[in-house]
XYZ file of N, CA and C in Angstrom:
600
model
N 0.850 -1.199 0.000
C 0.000 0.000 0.000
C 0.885 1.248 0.000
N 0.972 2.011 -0.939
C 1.240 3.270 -1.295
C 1.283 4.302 -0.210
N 1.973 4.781 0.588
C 1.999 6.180 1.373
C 1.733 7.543 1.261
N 1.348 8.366 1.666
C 0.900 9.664 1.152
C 1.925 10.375 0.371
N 2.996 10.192 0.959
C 4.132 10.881 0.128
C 4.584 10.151 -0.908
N 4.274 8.845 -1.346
C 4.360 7.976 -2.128
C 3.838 8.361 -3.258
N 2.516 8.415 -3.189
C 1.374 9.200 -3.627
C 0.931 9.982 -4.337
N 1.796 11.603 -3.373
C 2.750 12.337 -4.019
C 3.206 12.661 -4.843
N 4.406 11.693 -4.784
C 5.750 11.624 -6.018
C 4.849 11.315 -6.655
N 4.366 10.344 -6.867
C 4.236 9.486 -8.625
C 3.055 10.723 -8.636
N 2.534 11.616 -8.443
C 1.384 12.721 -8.983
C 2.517 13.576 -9.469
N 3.387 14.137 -8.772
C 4.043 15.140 -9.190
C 4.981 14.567 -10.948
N 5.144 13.608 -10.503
C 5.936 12.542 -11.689
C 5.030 13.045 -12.872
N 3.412 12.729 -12.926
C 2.705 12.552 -13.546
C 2.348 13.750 -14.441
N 2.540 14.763 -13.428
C 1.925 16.511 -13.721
C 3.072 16.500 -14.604
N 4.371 16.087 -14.507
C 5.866 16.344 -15.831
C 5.725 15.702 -16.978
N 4.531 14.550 -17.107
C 4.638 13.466 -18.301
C 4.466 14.161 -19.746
N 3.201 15.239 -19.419
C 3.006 15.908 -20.729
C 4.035 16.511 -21.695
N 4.689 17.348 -20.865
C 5.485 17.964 -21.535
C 7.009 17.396 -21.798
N 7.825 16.241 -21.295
C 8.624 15.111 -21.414
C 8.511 14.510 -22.271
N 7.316 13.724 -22.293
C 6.893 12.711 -23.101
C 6.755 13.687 -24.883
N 5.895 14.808 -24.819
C 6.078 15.682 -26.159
C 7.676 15.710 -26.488
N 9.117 16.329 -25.450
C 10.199 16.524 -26.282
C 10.966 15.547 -26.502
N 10.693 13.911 -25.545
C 11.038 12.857 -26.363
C 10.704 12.361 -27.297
N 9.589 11.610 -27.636
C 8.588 11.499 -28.822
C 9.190 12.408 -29.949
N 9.784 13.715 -29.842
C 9.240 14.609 -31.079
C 11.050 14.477 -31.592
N 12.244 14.101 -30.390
C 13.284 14.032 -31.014
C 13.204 12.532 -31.353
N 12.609 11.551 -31.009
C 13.235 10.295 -30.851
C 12.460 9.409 -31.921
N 11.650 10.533 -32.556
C 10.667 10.042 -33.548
C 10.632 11.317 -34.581
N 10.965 11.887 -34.307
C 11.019 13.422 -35.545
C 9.341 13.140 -35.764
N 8.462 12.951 -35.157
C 7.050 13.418 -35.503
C 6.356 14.317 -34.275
N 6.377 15.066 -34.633
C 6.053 16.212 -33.815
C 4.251 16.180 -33.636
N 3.494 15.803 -34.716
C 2.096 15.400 -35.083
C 1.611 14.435 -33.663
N 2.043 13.684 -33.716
C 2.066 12.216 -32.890
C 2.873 12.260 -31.167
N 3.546 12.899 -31.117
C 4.406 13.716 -29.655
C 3.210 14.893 -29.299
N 2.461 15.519 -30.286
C 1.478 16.404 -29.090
C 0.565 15.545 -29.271
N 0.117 14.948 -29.523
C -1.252 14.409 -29.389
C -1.270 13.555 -28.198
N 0.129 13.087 -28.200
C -0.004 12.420 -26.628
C 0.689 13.247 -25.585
N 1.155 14.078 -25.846
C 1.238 15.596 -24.753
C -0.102 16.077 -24.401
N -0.792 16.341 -25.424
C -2.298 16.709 -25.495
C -3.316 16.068 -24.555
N -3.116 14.630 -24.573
C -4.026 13.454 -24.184
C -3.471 13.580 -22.656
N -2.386 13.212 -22.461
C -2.073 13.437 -20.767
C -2.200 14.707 -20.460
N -1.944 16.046 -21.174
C -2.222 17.157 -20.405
C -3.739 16.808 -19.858
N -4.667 16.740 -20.669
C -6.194 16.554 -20.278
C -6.483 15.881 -19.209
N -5.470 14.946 -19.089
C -5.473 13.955 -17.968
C -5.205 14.372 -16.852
N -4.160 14.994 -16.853
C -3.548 16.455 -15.570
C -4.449 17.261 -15.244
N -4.704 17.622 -16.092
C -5.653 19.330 -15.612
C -7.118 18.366 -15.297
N -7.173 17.477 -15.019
C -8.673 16.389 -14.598
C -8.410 16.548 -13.195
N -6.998 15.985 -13.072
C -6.680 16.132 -11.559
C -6.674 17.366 -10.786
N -6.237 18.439 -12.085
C -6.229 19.422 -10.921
C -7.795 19.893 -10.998
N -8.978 19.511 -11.852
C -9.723 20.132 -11.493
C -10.489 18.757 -10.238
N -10.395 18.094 -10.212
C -11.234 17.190 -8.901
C -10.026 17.158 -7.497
N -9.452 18.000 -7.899
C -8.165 19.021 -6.356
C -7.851 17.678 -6.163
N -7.436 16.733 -6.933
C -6.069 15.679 -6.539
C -4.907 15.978 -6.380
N -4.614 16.346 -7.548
C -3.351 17.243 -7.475
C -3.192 18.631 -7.630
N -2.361 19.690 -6.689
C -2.134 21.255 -6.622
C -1.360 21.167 -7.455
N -1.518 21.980 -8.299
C -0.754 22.501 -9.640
C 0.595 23.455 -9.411
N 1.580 22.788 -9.879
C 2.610 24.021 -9.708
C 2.539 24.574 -11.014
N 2.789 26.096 -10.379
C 2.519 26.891 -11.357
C 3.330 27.148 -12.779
N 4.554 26.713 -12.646
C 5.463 26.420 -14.149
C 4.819 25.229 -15.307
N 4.599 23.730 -14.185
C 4.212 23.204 -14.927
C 1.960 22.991 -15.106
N 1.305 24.307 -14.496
C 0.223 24.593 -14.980
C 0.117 25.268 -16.401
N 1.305 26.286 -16.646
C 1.396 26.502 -17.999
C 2.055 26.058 -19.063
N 2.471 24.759 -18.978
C 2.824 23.775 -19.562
C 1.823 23.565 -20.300
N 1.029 22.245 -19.344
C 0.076 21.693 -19.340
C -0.893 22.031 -20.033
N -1.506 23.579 -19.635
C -3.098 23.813 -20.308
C -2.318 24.400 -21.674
N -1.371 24.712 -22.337
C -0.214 24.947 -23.619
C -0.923 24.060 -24.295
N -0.427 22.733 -23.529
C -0.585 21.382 -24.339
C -1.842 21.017 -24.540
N -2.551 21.168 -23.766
C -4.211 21.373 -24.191
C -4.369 21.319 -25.231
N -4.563 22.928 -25.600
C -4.644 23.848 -26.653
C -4.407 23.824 -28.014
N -2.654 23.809 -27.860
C -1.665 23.977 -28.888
C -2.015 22.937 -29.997
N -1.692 21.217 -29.843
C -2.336 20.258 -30.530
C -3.542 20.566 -31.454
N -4.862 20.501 -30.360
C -5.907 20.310 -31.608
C -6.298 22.191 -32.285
N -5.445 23.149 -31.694
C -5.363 24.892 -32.315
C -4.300 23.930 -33.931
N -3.543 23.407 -33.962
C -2.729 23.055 -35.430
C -3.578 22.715 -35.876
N -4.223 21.443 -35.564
C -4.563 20.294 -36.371
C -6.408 21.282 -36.936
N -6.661 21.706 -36.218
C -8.030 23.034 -36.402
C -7.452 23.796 -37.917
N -6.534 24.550 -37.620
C -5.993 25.490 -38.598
C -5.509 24.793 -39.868
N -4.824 23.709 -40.091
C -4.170 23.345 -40.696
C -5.920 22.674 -41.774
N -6.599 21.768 -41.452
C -7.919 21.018 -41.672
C -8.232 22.773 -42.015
N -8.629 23.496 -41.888
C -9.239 24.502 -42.541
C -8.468 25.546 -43.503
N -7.410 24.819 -43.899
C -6.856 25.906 -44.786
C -5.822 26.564 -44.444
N -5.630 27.217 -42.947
C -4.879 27.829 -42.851
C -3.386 27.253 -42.386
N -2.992 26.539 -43.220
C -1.654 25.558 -43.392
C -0.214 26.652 -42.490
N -0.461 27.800 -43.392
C 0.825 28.824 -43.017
C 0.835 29.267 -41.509
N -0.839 29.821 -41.080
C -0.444 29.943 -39.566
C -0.460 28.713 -38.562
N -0.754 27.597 -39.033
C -0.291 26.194 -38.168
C 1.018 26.157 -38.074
N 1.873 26.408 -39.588
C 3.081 26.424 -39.603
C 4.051 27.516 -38.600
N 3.629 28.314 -38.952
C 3.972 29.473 -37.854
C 4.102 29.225 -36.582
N 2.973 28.628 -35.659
C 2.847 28.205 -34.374
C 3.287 27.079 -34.158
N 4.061 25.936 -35.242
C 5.141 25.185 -35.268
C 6.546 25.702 -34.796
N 6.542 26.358 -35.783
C 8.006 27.051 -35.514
C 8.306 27.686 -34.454
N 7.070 28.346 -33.393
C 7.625 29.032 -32.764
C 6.943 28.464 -31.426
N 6.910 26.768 -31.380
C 6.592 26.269 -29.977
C 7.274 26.542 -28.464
N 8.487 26.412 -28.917
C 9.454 27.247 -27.749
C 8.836 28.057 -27.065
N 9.107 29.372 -28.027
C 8.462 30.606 -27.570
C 6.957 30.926 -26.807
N 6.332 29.922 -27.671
C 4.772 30.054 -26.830
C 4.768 29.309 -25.488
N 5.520 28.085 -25.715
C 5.319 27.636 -23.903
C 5.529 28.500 -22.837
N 6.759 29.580 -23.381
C 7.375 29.709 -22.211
C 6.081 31.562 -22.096
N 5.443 31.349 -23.098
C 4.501 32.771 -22.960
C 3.664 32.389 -22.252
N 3.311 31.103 -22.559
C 1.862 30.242 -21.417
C 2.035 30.778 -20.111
N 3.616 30.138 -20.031
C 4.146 30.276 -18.258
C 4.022 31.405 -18.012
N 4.400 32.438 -18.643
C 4.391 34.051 -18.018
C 3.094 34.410 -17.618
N 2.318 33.907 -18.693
C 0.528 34.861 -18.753
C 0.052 34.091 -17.672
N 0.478 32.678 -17.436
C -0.524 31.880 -16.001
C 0.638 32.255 -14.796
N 1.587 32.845 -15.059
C 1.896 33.740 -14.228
C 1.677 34.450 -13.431
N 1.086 35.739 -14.390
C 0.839 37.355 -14.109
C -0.829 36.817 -13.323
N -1.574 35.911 -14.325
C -3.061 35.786 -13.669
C -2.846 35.308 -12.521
N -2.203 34.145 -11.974
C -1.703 33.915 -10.492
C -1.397 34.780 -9.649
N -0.184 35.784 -9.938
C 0.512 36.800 -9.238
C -0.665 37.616 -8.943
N -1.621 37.827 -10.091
C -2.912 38.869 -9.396
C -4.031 38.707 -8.538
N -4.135 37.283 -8.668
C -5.538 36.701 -8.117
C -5.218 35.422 -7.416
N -4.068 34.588 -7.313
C -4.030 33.935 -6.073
C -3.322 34.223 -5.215
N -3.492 33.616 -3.454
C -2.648 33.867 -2.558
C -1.349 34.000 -3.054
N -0.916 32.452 -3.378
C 0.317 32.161 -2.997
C 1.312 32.847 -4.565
N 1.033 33.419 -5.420
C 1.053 33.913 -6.353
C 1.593 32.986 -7.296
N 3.060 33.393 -8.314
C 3.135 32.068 -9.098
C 4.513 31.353 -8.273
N 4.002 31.341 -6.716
C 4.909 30.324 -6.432
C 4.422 29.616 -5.890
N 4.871 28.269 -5.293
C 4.968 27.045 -4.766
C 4.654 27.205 -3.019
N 5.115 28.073 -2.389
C 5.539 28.227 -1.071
C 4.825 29.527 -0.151
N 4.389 29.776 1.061
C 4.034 30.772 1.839
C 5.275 31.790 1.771
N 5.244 33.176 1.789
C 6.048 33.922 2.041
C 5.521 34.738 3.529
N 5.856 35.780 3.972
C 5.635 36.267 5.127
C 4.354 37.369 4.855
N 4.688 38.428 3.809
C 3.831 38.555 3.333
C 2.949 38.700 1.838
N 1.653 39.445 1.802
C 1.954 39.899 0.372
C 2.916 40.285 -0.398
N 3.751 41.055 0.186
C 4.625 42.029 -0.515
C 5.631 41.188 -0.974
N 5.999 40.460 -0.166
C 7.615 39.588 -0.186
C 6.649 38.391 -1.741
N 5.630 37.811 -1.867
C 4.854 37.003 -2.656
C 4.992 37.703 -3.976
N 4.568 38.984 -4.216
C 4.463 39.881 -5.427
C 5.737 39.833 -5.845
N 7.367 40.359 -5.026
C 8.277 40.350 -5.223
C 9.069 38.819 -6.157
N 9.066 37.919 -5.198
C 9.498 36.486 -5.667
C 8.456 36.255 -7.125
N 7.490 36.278 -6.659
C 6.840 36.461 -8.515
C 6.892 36.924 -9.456
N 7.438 38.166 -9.285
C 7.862 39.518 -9.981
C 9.200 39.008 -10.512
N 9.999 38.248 -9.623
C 11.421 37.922 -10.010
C 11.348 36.728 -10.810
N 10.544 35.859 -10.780
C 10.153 34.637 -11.661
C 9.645 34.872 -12.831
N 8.399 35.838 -12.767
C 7.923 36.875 -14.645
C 8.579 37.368 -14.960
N 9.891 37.780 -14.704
C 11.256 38.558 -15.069
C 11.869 37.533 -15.925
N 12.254 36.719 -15.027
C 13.060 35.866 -15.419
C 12.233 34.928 -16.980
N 11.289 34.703 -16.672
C 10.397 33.939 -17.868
C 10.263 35.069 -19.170
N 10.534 36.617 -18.787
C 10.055 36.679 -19.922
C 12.105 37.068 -20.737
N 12.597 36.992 -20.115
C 13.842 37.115 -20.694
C 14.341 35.338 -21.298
N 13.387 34.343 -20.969
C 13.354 33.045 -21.339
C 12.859 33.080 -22.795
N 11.808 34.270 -22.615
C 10.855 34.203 -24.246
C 11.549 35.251 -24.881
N 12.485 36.047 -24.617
C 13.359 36.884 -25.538
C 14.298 35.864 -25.609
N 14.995 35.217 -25.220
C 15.989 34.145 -25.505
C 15.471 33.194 -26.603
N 13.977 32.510 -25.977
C 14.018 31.493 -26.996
C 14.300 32.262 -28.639
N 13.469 33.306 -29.031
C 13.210 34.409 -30.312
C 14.563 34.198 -30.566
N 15.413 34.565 -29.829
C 16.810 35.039 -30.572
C 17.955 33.627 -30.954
N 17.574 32.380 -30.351
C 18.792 31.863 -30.444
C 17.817 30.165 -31.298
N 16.543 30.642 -31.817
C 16.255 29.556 -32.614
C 15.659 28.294 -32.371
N 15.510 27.221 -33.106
C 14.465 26.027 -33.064
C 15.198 25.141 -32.432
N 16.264 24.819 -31.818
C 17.407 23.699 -31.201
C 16.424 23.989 -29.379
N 15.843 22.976 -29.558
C 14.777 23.213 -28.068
C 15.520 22.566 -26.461
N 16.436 22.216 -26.777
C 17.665 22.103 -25.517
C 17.682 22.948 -25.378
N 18.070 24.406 -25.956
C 18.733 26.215 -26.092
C 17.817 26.649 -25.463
N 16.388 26.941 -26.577
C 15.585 27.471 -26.544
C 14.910 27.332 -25.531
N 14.337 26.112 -25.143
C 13.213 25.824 -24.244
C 13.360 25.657 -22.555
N 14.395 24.369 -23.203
C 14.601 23.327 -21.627
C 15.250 24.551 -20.814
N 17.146 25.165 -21.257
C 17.309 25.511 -20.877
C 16.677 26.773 -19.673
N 15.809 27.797 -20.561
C 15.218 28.704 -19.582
C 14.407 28.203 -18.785
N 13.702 26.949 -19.055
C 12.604 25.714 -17.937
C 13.309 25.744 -16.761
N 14.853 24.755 -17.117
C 15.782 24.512 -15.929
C 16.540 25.878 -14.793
N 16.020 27.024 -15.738
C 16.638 27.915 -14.706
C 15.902 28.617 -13.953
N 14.233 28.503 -14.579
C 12.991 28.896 -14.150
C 12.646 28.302 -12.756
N 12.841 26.411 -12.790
C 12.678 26.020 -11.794
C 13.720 26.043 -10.779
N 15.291 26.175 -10.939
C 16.343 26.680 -10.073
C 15.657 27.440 -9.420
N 15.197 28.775 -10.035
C 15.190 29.823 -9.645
C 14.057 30.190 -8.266
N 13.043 29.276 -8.804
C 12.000 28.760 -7.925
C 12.393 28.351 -6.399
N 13.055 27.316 -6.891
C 13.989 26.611 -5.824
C 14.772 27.476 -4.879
N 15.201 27.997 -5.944
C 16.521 29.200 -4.874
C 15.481 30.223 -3.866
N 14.378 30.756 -4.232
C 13.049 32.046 -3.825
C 12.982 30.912 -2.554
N 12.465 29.565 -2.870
C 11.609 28.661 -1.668
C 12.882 28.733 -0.431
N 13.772 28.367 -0.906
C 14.685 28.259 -0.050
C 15.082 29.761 1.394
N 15.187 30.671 0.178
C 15.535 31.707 0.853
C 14.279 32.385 1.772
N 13.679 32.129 1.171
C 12.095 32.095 2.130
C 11.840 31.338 3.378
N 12.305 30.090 3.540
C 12.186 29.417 4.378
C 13.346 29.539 5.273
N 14.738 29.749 4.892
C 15.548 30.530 5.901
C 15.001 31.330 6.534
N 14.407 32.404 5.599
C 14.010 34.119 6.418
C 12.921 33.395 7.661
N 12.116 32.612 7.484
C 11.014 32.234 8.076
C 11.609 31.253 9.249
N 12.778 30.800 9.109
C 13.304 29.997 10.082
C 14.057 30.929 11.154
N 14.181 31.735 10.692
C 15.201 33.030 11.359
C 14.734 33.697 12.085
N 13.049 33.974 11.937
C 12.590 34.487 12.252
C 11.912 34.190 13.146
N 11.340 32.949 13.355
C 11.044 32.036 14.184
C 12.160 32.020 15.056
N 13.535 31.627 14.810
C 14.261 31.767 16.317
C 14.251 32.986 17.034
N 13.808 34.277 16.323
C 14.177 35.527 16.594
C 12.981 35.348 17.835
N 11.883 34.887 17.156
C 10.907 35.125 18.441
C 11.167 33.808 19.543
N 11.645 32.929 19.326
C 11.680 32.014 20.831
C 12.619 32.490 21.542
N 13.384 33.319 21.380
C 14.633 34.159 21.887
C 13.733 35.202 22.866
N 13.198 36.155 22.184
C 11.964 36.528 23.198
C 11.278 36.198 24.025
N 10.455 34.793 23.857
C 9.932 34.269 25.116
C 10.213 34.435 26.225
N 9.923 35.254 27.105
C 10.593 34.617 28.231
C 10.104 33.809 29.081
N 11.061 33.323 30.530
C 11.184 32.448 30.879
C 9.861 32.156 32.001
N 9.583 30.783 32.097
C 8.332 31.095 33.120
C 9.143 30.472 34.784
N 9.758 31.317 35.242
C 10.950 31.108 36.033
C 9.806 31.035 37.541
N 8.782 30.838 37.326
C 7.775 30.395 38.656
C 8.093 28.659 38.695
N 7.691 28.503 37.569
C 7.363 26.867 37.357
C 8.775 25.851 37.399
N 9.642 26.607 37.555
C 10.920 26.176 38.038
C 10.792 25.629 39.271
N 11.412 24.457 39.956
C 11.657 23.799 41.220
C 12.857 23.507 41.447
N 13.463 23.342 42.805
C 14.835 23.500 43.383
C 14.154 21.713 43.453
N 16.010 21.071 42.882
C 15.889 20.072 43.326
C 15.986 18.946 44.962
């Protein structure tokens, strides 16, 4: 029997399949057609969970995910009606749009949920807006990167992904210091209940 944190993992595992499974498939098969459709099919599968609150969505890979939704049957729509050139277009420039997903489910997070587009409690609003502010920074200099350095999606994509979630990592961390620090600051205060003391 499976443990809660067991549980867990293989959900969190699961919420990464979409978008994995699309950039293997699409190098390891050069069919890019056939890699979203089953990016597509598990995103749907994801965003099921997050809507019956199985799994909390982290917010990098929420705009993944609902991307992959979309993106798939938006080609296969355009392309079936004619418009071959702007399917093609939104081929070429998949990079770039993921990492626009992430920014825009970003900014809507940063405005309208607590925890904004991060993972973790901060102390307060302000310090939340900030660390978010530094993460939409960072994402959108990901989507001026991908533009400038081309279709090689190691460059383009993964890379700004992997520094997106560092970066994440590094905010949680330093957050939870400040919050640990701060916490000793106040048991330092306590004082002592020097009644309830007894001589041995």
């Amino acid at each position: 029997m499976l443990g809660e944190h067991q549980k867990r993992l293989l959900l969190e595992i699961f919420e990464n399949l979409p978008g994995i499974s699309f950039l293997i498939l699409a190098r390891a098969l050069e069919d890019q057609r056939l890699a979203g459709w089953v990016g597509a099919i598990l995103a749907v599968c994801v965003c099921g969970l997050y809507a019956r609150k199985i799994l909390r969505p982290q917010p990098i890979l929420l705009g993944i995910n609902l991307f992959m939704v979309v993106i798939t049957p938006l080609i296969e729509l355009l392309a079936l009606s004619g418009y071959r050139g702007a399917a093609n277009v939104l081929i070429g420039n998949i990079d770039t749009l993921v990492l626009t997903s992430i920014f825009l489910i970003g900014v809507f997070l940063t405005c309208f949920s607590t925890k904004g587009f991060l993972t973790y409690e901060t102390q307060c609003r302000k310090k939340t807006h900030l660390h978010s502010g530094l993460l939409l920074a960072l994402c959108a200099v990901g989507i001026v990167w991908s533009l400038i350095v081309g279709q090689n999606d190691l460059i383009s994509l993964v890379l700004p992904l992997m520094l997106l979630f560092e970066a994440q990592r590094f905010l949680r961390a330093a957050a939870s210091d400040q919050q640990s620090h701060s916490h000793a600051l106040l048991a330092g205060t306590v004082p002592l209940d020097t009644t309830a003391e007894t001589l041995a």
